CSV table of C-alpha atoms in Angstrom, one decimal:
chain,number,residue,atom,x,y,z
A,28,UNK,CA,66.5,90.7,74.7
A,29,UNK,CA,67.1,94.2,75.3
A,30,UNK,CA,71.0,94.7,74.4
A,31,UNK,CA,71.0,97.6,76.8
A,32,UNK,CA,70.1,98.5,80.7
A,33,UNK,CA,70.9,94.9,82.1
A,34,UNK,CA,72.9,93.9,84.5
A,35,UNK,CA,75.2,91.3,82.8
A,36,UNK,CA,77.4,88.4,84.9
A,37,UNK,CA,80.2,87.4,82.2
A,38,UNK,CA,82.1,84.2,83.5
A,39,UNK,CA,85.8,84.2,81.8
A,40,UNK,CA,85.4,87.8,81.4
A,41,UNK,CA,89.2,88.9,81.9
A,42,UNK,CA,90.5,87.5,78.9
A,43,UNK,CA,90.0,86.5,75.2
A,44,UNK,CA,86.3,86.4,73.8
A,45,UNK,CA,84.3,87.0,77.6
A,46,UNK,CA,86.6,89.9,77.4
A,47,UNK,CA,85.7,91.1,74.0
A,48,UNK,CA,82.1,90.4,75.2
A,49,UNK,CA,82.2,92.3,78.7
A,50,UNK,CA,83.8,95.2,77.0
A,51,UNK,CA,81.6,95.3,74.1
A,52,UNK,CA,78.0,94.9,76.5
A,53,UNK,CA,79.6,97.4,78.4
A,54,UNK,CA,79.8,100.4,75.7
A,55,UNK,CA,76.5,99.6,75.3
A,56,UNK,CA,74.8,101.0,79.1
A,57,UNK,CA,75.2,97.4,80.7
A,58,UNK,CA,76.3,97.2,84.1
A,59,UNK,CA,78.7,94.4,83.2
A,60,UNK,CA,80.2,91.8,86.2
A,61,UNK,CA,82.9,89.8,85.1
A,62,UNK,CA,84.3,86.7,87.1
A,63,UNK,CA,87.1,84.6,86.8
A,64,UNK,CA,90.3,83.0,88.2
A,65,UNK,CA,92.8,85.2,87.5
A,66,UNK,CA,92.5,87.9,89.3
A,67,UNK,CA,94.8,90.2,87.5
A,68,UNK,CA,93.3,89.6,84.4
A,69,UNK,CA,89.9,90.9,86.1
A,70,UNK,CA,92.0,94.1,87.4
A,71,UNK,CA,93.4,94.7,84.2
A,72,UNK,CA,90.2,94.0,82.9
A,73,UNK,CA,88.3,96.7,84.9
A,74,UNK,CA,90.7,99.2,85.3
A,75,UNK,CA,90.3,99.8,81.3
A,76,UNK,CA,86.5,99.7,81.6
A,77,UNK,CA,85.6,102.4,84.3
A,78,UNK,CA,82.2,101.0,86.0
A,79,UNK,CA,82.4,97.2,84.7
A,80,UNK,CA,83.1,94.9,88.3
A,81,UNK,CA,84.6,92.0,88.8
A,82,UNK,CA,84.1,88.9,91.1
A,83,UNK,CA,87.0,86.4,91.3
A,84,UNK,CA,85.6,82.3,90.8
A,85,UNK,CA,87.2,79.3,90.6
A,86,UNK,CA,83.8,76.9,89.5
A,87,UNK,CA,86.6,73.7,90.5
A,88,UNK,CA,85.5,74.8,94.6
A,89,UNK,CA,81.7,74.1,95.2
A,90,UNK,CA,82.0,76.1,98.6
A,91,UNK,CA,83.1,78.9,96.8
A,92,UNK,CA,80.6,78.9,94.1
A,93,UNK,CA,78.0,78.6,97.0
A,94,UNK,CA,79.5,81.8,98.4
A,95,UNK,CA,80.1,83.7,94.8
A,96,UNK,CA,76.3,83.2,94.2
A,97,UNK,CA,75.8,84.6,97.1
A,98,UNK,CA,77.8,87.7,97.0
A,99,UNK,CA,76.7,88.6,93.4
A,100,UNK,CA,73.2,88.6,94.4
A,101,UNK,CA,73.9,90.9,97.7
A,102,UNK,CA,76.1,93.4,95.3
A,103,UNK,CA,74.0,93.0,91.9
A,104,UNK,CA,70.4,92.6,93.1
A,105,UNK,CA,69.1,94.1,89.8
């Protein structure tokens, strides 16, 4: 796998270790995505990363899931 130019969808990716990841696949080129619950964590998350995303899931709502896939395909196509 090439470690950079991809366009990366980090679930959990506002705190702890899919933080460490996002930030860390970030430095490196990626466009990184993050989703989560939380959706301060996510904020906080981006606004110290200028140019990683974020999409707010909760996976306990299949309707939203449905729509989440949805809108990360229309924003992320790559």
């Amino acid at each position: 796998m090439n470690l950079t130019g991809n366009t990366i969808l980090i679930t959990g990716g506002g705190t702890g270790i899919g933080r460490g990841l996002a930030v860390e696949l970030h430095k490196l080129g990626n466009q990184v995505v993050i989703a989560g619950r939380r959706k301060q964590a996510l904020d906080e998350t981006t606004a110290a990363n200028p140019g990683m995303k974020s999409l707010q899931l909760d996976i306990e709502n299949p309707d939203e899931i449905r729509a989440f896939a949805a809108q990360a395909a229309a924003d992320f196509p790559r």
